[in-house]
Coordinates of N, CA and C in Angstrom, one line a residue:
M1 N -0.1 60.1 19.4 CA 1.0 59.3 18.9 C 1.0 57.9 19.4
E2 N 0.6 57.7 20.6 CA 0.4 56.3 21.2 C -0.6 55.5 20.4
Y3 N -1.6 56.1 19.8 CA -2.6 55.5 19.0 C -2.0 54.8 17.8
W4 N -1.1 55.4 17.1 CA -0.4 54.9 15.9 C 0.5 53.7 16.2
K5 N 1.2 53.8 17.4 CA 2.0 52.7 17.8 C 1.2 51.5 18.1
L6 N 0.1 51.7 18.7 CA -0.8 50.6 19.0 C -1.3 49.9 17.8
I7 N -1.7 50.7 16.8 CA -2.2 50.2 15.5 C -1.0 49.4 14.8
A8 N 0.2 50.0 14.8 CA 1.3 49.3 14.2 C 1.6 48.0 14.8
A9 N 1.6 48.0 16.2 CA 1.8 46.7 16.9 C 0.8 45.7 16.6
F10 N -0.5 46.1 16.5 CA -1.6 45.2 16.2 C -1.4 44.6 14.8
L11 N -1.1 45.5 13.8 CA -0.9 45.0 12.4 C 0.3 44.1 12.3
T12 N 1.4 44.3 13.0 CA 2.5 43.5 13.0 C 2.2 42.1 13.6
L13 N 1.5 42.1 14.7 CA 1.0 40.8 15.3 C 0.1 40.1 14.4
F14 N -0.9 40.8 13.8 CA -1.8 40.2 12.9 C -1.1 39.5 11.7
C15 N -0.2 40.2 11.1 CA 0.5 39.7 9.9 C 1.4 38.5 10.4
Y16 N 2.0 38.5 11.5 CA 2.8 37.4 12.0 C 2.0 36.2 12.2
F17 N 0.9 36.3 13.0 CA 0.0 35.1 13.3 C -0.7 34.6 12.1
S18 N -1.1 35.5 11.1 CA -1.8 35.0 10.0 C -0.9 34.2 9.1
D19 N 0.4 34.5 9.0 CA 1.4 33.7 8.3 C 1.6 32.4 8.9
V20 N 1.6 32.3 10.2 CA 1.9 31.1 10.9 C 0.8 30.0 10.6
D21 N -0.5 30.5 10.5 CA -1.6 29.5 10.2 C -1.6 29.0 8.8
A22 N -1.0 29.7 7.9 CA -1.1 29.3 6.5 C -0.1 28.2 6.2
L23 N -0.7 27.1 5.8 CA 0.1 25.9 5.4 C 0.2 25.7 3.9
D24 N 1.4 25.5 3.4 CA 1.5 25.3 2.0 C 1.7 23.8 1.7
C25 N 1.0 23.2 0.7 CA 1.1 21.8 0.4 C 1.3 21.7 -1.2
Y26 N 1.9 20.7 -1.6 CA 2.0 20.4 -3.0 C 0.6 19.8 -3.4
V27 N 0.1 20.1 -4.6 CA -1.2 19.6 -5.0 C -1.1 19.1 -6.5
C28 N -1.7 18.0 -6.7 CA -1.9 17.4 -8.0 C -2.9 16.3 -8.0
T29 N -3.4 15.9 -9.1 CA -4.4 14.8 -9.2 C -4.1 13.8 -10.2
N30 N -4.0 12.5 -9.8 CA -3.7 11.4 -10.7 C -2.6 11.6 -11.7
Q31 N -1.5 12.1 -11.2 CA -0.3 12.3 -12.1 C 0.4 11.0 -12.1
T32 N 1.0 10.7 -13.3 CA 1.7 9.4 -13.4 C 3.1 9.5 -12.8
G33 N 3.2 9.4 -11.5 CA 4.4 9.5 -10.8 C 4.6 10.8 -10.0
N34 N 5.6 10.9 -9.2 CA 5.8 12.1 -8.4 C 6.7 13.0 -9.2
V35 N 6.2 13.6 -10.3 CA 7.0 14.4 -11.2 C 6.2 15.6 -11.5
E36 N 6.8 16.5 -12.3 CA 6.2 17.7 -12.8 C 5.2 18.4 -11.9
K37 N 3.9 18.3 -12.2 CA 2.9 19.1 -11.4 C 3.0 18.8 -9.9
C38 N 3.2 17.5 -9.6 CA 3.3 17.1 -8.2 C 4.4 17.7 -7.4
L39 N 5.4 18.2 -8.1 CA 6.6 18.8 -7.5 C 6.7 20.3 -7.7
N40 N 5.8 20.8 -8.5 CA 5.9 22.2 -8.9 C 4.7 23.1 -8.5
T41 N 3.6 22.4 -8.1 CA 2.3 23.2 -7.9 C 2.1 23.2 -6.4
L42 N 2.1 24.4 -5.8 CA 1.9 24.7 -4.4 C 0.5 25.4 -4.2
R43 N -0.1 25.1 -3.1 CA -1.3 25.7 -2.7 C -1.3 26.1 -1.3
T44 N -1.7 27.3 -1.0 CA -1.9 27.7 0.4 C -3.2 27.2 0.9
C45 N -3.2 26.4 1.9 CA -4.4 25.7 2.4 C -5.4 26.6 3.0
E46 N -6.6 26.2 3.0 CA -7.7 27.0 3.6 C -7.6 26.9 5.1
P47 N -8.2 27.9 5.9 CA -8.2 27.8 7.3 C -8.8 26.4 7.7
G48 N -8.2 25.8 8.7 CA -8.8 24.5 9.1 C -8.1 23.3 8.5
E49 N -7.5 23.5 7.3 CA -6.8 22.4 6.6 C -5.4 22.5 7.2
D50 N -5.1 21.5 8.1 CA -3.8 21.6 8.8 C -2.8 20.5 8.5
V51 N -3.1 19.7 7.5 CA -2.1 18.6 7.0 C -2.1 18.6 5.5
C52 N -1.1 18.0 5.0 CA -0.9 17.7 3.6 C -1.2 16.2 3.4
G53 N -2.0 15.8 2.4 CA -2.3 14.4 2.2 C -1.7 14.0 0.9
T54 N -1.2 12.8 0.8 CA -0.6 12.2 -0.4 C -1.2 10.8 -0.6
E55 N -1.7 10.6 -1.8 CA -2.3 9.3 -2.1 C -1.4 8.7 -3.3
I56 N -1.0 7.5 -3.2 CA -0.3 6.9 -4.2 C -1.0 5.6 -4.6
R57 N -1.2 5.4 -5.9 CA -1.9 4.2 -6.3 C -1.0 3.5 -7.4
W58 N -1.1 2.2 -7.4 CA -0.4 1.3 -8.4 C -1.5 0.6 -9.1
G59 N -1.6 0.8 -10.4 CA -2.7 0.1 -11.1 C -2.9 0.7 -12.4
S60 N -4.2 0.6 -12.9 CA -4.5 1.2 -14.2 C -5.8 2.1 -14.0
L61 N -5.8 3.2 -14.7 CA -7.0 4.1 -14.6 C -7.7 4.1 -16.0
P62 N -9.0 4.3 -16.0 CA -9.8 4.8 -14.9 C -10.2 3.8 -14.0
Y63 N -10.2 2.5 -14.4 CA -10.6 1.4 -13.5 C -9.4 0.5 -13.2
F64 N -9.2 0.2 -11.9 CA -8.2 -0.7 -11.5 C -8.6 -2.1 -11.9
S65 N -7.9 -2.7 -12.8 CA -8.3 -4.1 -13.2 C -7.1 -4.9 -13.5
Q66 N -7.3 -6.2 -13.2 CA -6.2 -7.2 -13.4 C -5.8 -7.3 -14.8
G67 N -4.6 -7.3 -15.2 CA -4.1 -7.5 -16.5 C -3.9 -6.3 -17.3
A68 N -4.4 -5.1 -16.9 CA -4.2 -3.9 -17.5 C -2.8 -3.3 -17.3
L69 N -2.3 -2.4 -18.1 CA -1.0 -1.8 -17.9 C -1.0 -1.0 -16.6
K70 N -0.1 -1.3 -15.8 CA -0.1 -0.7 -14.4 C 1.0 0.3 -14.3
Q71 N 0.8 1.4 -13.6 CA 1.7 2.4 -13.3 C 1.3 3.1 -12.0
Y72 N 2.2 4.0 -11.5 CA 1.9 4.8 -10.3 C 1.0 6.0 -10.7
Y73 N 0.1 6.3 -9.8 CA -0.7 7.5 -9.9 C -0.6 8.3 -8.6
V74 N -0.3 9.5 -8.6 CA 0.0 10.3 -7.4 C -1.0 11.5 -7.3
S75 N -1.6 11.6 -6.1 CA -2.5 12.8 -5.9 C -2.1 13.4 -4.6
K76 N -2.0 14.7 -4.5 CA -1.6 15.5 -3.3 C -2.6 16.6 -3.1
R77 N -2.9 16.9 -1.8 CA -3.8 18.0 -1.5 C -3.7 18.4 0.0
C78 N -4.4 19.6 0.3 CA -4.5 20.0 1.6 C -5.8 19.3 2.2
M79 N -5.7 19.0 3.5 CA -6.8 18.3 4.2 C -6.8 18.7 5.6
T80 N -7.9 18.4 6.3 CA -7.9 18.5 7.8 C -7.3 17.2 8.3
K81 N -6.8 17.2 9.5 CA -6.1 16.1 10.1 C -7.1 14.9 10.2
Q82 N -8.4 15.2 10.5 CA -9.4 14.2 10.6 C -9.7 13.5 9.3
Q83 N -9.8 14.3 8.2 CA -10.1 13.8 6.9 C -8.9 12.9 6.5
C84 N -7.7 13.3 6.7 CA -6.6 12.6 6.2 C -6.4 11.3 7.0
Q85 N -6.6 11.3 8.3 CA -6.5 10.1 9.1 C -7.6 9.1 8.7
A86 N -8.8 9.5 8.4 CA -9.9 8.7 8.0 C -9.6 8.0 6.6
K87 N -9.0 8.8 5.7 CA -8.7 8.3 4.4 C -7.5 7.3 4.5
R88 N -6.6 7.6 5.3 CA -5.4 6.7 5.5 C -5.9 5.4 6.1
K89 N -6.9 5.4 7.0 CA -7.4 4.2 7.6 C -8.2 3.4 6.6
R90 N -8.9 4.1 5.7 CA -9.7 3.4 4.6 C -8.7 2.7 3.6
H91 N -7.6 3.3 3.3 CA -6.7 2.7 2.4 C -5.8 1.6 3.0
M92 N -5.7 1.6 4.3 CA -4.7 0.7 4.9 C -4.9 -0.8 4.4
P93 N -6.0 -1.4 4.3 CA -6.1 -2.8 3.8 C -5.6 -3.0 2.4
Y94 N -5.6 -1.9 1.6 CA -5.2 -2.0 0.2 C -3.7 -1.5 0.0
C95 N -3.0 -1.2 1.0 CA -1.7 -0.7 0.9 C -0.7 -1.8 1.0
T96 N -0.7 -2.7 0.0 CA 0.1 -3.9 0.1 C 1.5 -3.8 -0.6
H97 N 1.6 -3.0 -1.6 CA 2.9 -2.8 -2.4 C 3.2 -4.1 -3.2
I98 N 2.2 -4.9 -3.5 CA 2.4 -6.1 -4.3 C 2.4 -5.7 -5.7
W99 N 3.4 -5.9 -6.5 CA 3.6 -5.3 -7.8 C 2.6 -5.9 -8.8
Y100 N 2.1 -7.1 -8.7 CA 1.2 -7.6 -9.7 C -0.3 -7.4 -9.3
E101 N -0.5 -6.7 -8.2 CA -1.9 -6.4 -7.7 C -2.1 -4.9 -7.7
D102 N -3.3 -4.4 -7.9 CA -3.6 -3.0 -7.7 C -3.6 -2.7 -6.2
W103 N -3.0 -1.6 -5.8 CA -2.9 -1.2 -4.4 C -3.0 0.3 -4.3
S104 N -3.3 0.8 -3.1 CA -3.3 2.3 -2.9 C -3.0 2.5 -1.4
C105 N -2.3 3.6 -1.2 CA -1.9 4.0 0.1 C -2.1 5.5 0.3
H106 N -2.4 5.9 1.5 CA -2.6 7.4 1.8 C -1.8 7.7 3.0
E107 N -1.1 8.9 2.9 CA -0.3 9.4 4.0 C -0.6 10.8 4.3
C108 N -0.3 11.2 5.6 CA -0.6 12.5 6.1 C 0.7 13.1 6.7
C109 N 0.9 14.4 6.5 CA 2.1 15.0 7.1 C 1.8 16.4 7.5
Q110 N 2.5 16.9 8.5 CA 2.2 18.3 8.9 C 3.5 19.1 8.7
G111 N 3.3 20.3 8.2 CA 4.4 21.2 8.0 C 4.4 21.7 6.5
D112 N 4.9 22.9 6.3 CA 4.9 23.5 5.0 C 5.7 22.5 4.0
R113 N 5.0 22.3 2.9 CA 5.6 21.5 1.8 C 6.2 20.1 2.2
C114 N 5.6 19.6 3.2 CA 6.0 18.3 3.7 C 5.7 17.1 2.8
N115 N 4.8 17.3 1.8 CA 4.5 16.2 0.9 C 5.2 16.3 -0.4
Y116 N 6.4 16.8 -0.4 CA 7.2 16.9 -1.6 C 7.6 15.5 -2.0
F117 N 8.1 14.7 -1.1 CA 8.5 13.3 -1.4 C 7.4 12.4 -1.1
I118 N 7.4 11.2 -1.8 CA 6.5 10.2 -1.4 C 7.2 9.1 -0.7
I119 N 6.8 8.9 0.6 CA 7.5 7.9 1.4 C 6.5 6.8 1.8
S120 N 5.9 6.2 0.8 CA 4.9 5.2 1.0 C 5.6 4.0 1.6
G121 N 5.1 3.5 2.8 CA 5.7 2.4 3.4 C 6.8 2.8 4.4
G122 N 6.9 4.1 4.6 CA 7.9 4.6 5.6 C 7.6 4.2 7.0
K123 N 6.4 3.9 7.3 CA 6.0 3.5 8.7 C 6.6 2.1 9.0
K124 N 6.7 1.3 7.9 CA 7.3 0.0 8.1 C 8.8 0.1 8.5
L125 N 9.5 1.0 7.9 CA 10.9 1.2 8.2 C 11.1 1.7 9.7
S126 N 10.1 2.5 10.2 CA 10.2 3.0 11.5 C 10.0 2.0 12.6
M127 N 9.5 0.8 12.2 CA 9.4 -0.3 13.1 C 10.7 -1.0 13.3
M128 N 11.7 -0.8 12.5 CA 13.0 -1.5 12.6 C 13.6 -1.4 13.9
P129 N 13.7 -0.2 14.6 CA 14.3 -0.2 15.9 C 13.5 -1.0 16.9
T130 N 12.2 -1.1 16.8 CA 11.4 -2.0 17.7 C 11.8 -3.4 17.5
V131 N 11.9 -3.8 16.2 CA 12.3 -5.2 15.9 C 13.6 -5.6 16.5
I132 N 14.6 -4.7 16.3 CA 15.9 -4.9 16.8 C 15.9 -5.0 18.3
L133 N 15.2 -4.0 19.0 CA 15.2 -4.0 20.4 C 14.5 -5.3 21.0
T134 N 13.5 -5.8 20.3 CA 12.8 -7.0 20.7 C 13.8 -8.2 20.6
A135 N 14.5 -8.2 19.5 CA 15.5 -9.3 19.3 C 16.6 -9.3 20.3
V136 N 17.1 -8.1 20.7 CA 18.1 -8.0 21.7 C 17.5 -8.5 23.1
L137 N 16.3 -8.0 23.4 CA 15.7 -8.4 24.6 C 15.5 -9.9 24.7
V138 N 15.0 -10.5 23.7 CA 14.8 -12.0 23.7 C 16.1 -12.7 23.8
T139 N 17.1 -12.3 23.1 CA 18.4 -12.9 23.2 C 19.0 -12.8 24.6
S140 N 18.8 -11.6 25.2 CA 19.3 -11.4 26.6 C 18.6 -12.2 27.6
L141 N 17.3 -12.3 27.5 CA 16.5 -13.2 28.4 C 16.9 -14.6 28.2
T142 N 17.1 -15.1 27.0 CA 17.5 -16.5 26.8 C 18.9 -16.8 27.5
I143 N 19.8 -15.8 27.3 CA 21.1 -16.0 27.9 C 21.0 -16.0 29.5
V144 N 20.2 -15.1 30.0 CA 20.0 -15.1 31.5 C 19.4 -16.4 32.0
R145 N 18.3 -16.8 31.2 CA 17.6 -18.0 31.6 C 18.6 -19.3 31.6
N146 N 19.4 -19.4 30.5 CA 20.3 -20.5 30.4 C 21.4 -20.4 31.5
F147 N 21.8 -19.2 31.9 CA 22.8 -19.0 33.0 C 22.4 -19.6 34.3
F148 N 21.1 -19.4 34.6 CA 20.5 -19.8 35.9 C 20.0 -21.2 35.9
R149 N 20.2 -22.0 34.8 CA 19.7 -23.4 34.8 C 20.7 -24.3 35.5

């Protein structure tokens, strides 16, 4: 009887931990915007793929060229953290968001279905508290310096 309890406990733990490792990401390739397939197609990532990657491009396909009709192109997929960070680093110089130029950005996120929304440029917004804190600090130091003159 103890044998069956041990097997049941093992199977319960196996099922529990195998579900924890499975990451679900939205997937699509070169869709014209974050619509339809990019919001409705999920994939369970392979073992080792621990982040969801999102690439957003502004330009024309198949070749990004000046003067061509421009629009957004969105691609999403499962990736390893290392692959995603390397791709993000490669795209960084081209992530300008200048409407009349072709640009591309890549983002990484962790957690099931975390790449539902596209938050390109979100890192710039997270710098706002740092900018405000710096302004307050500089203002405070100026007041203190002027007080002791």
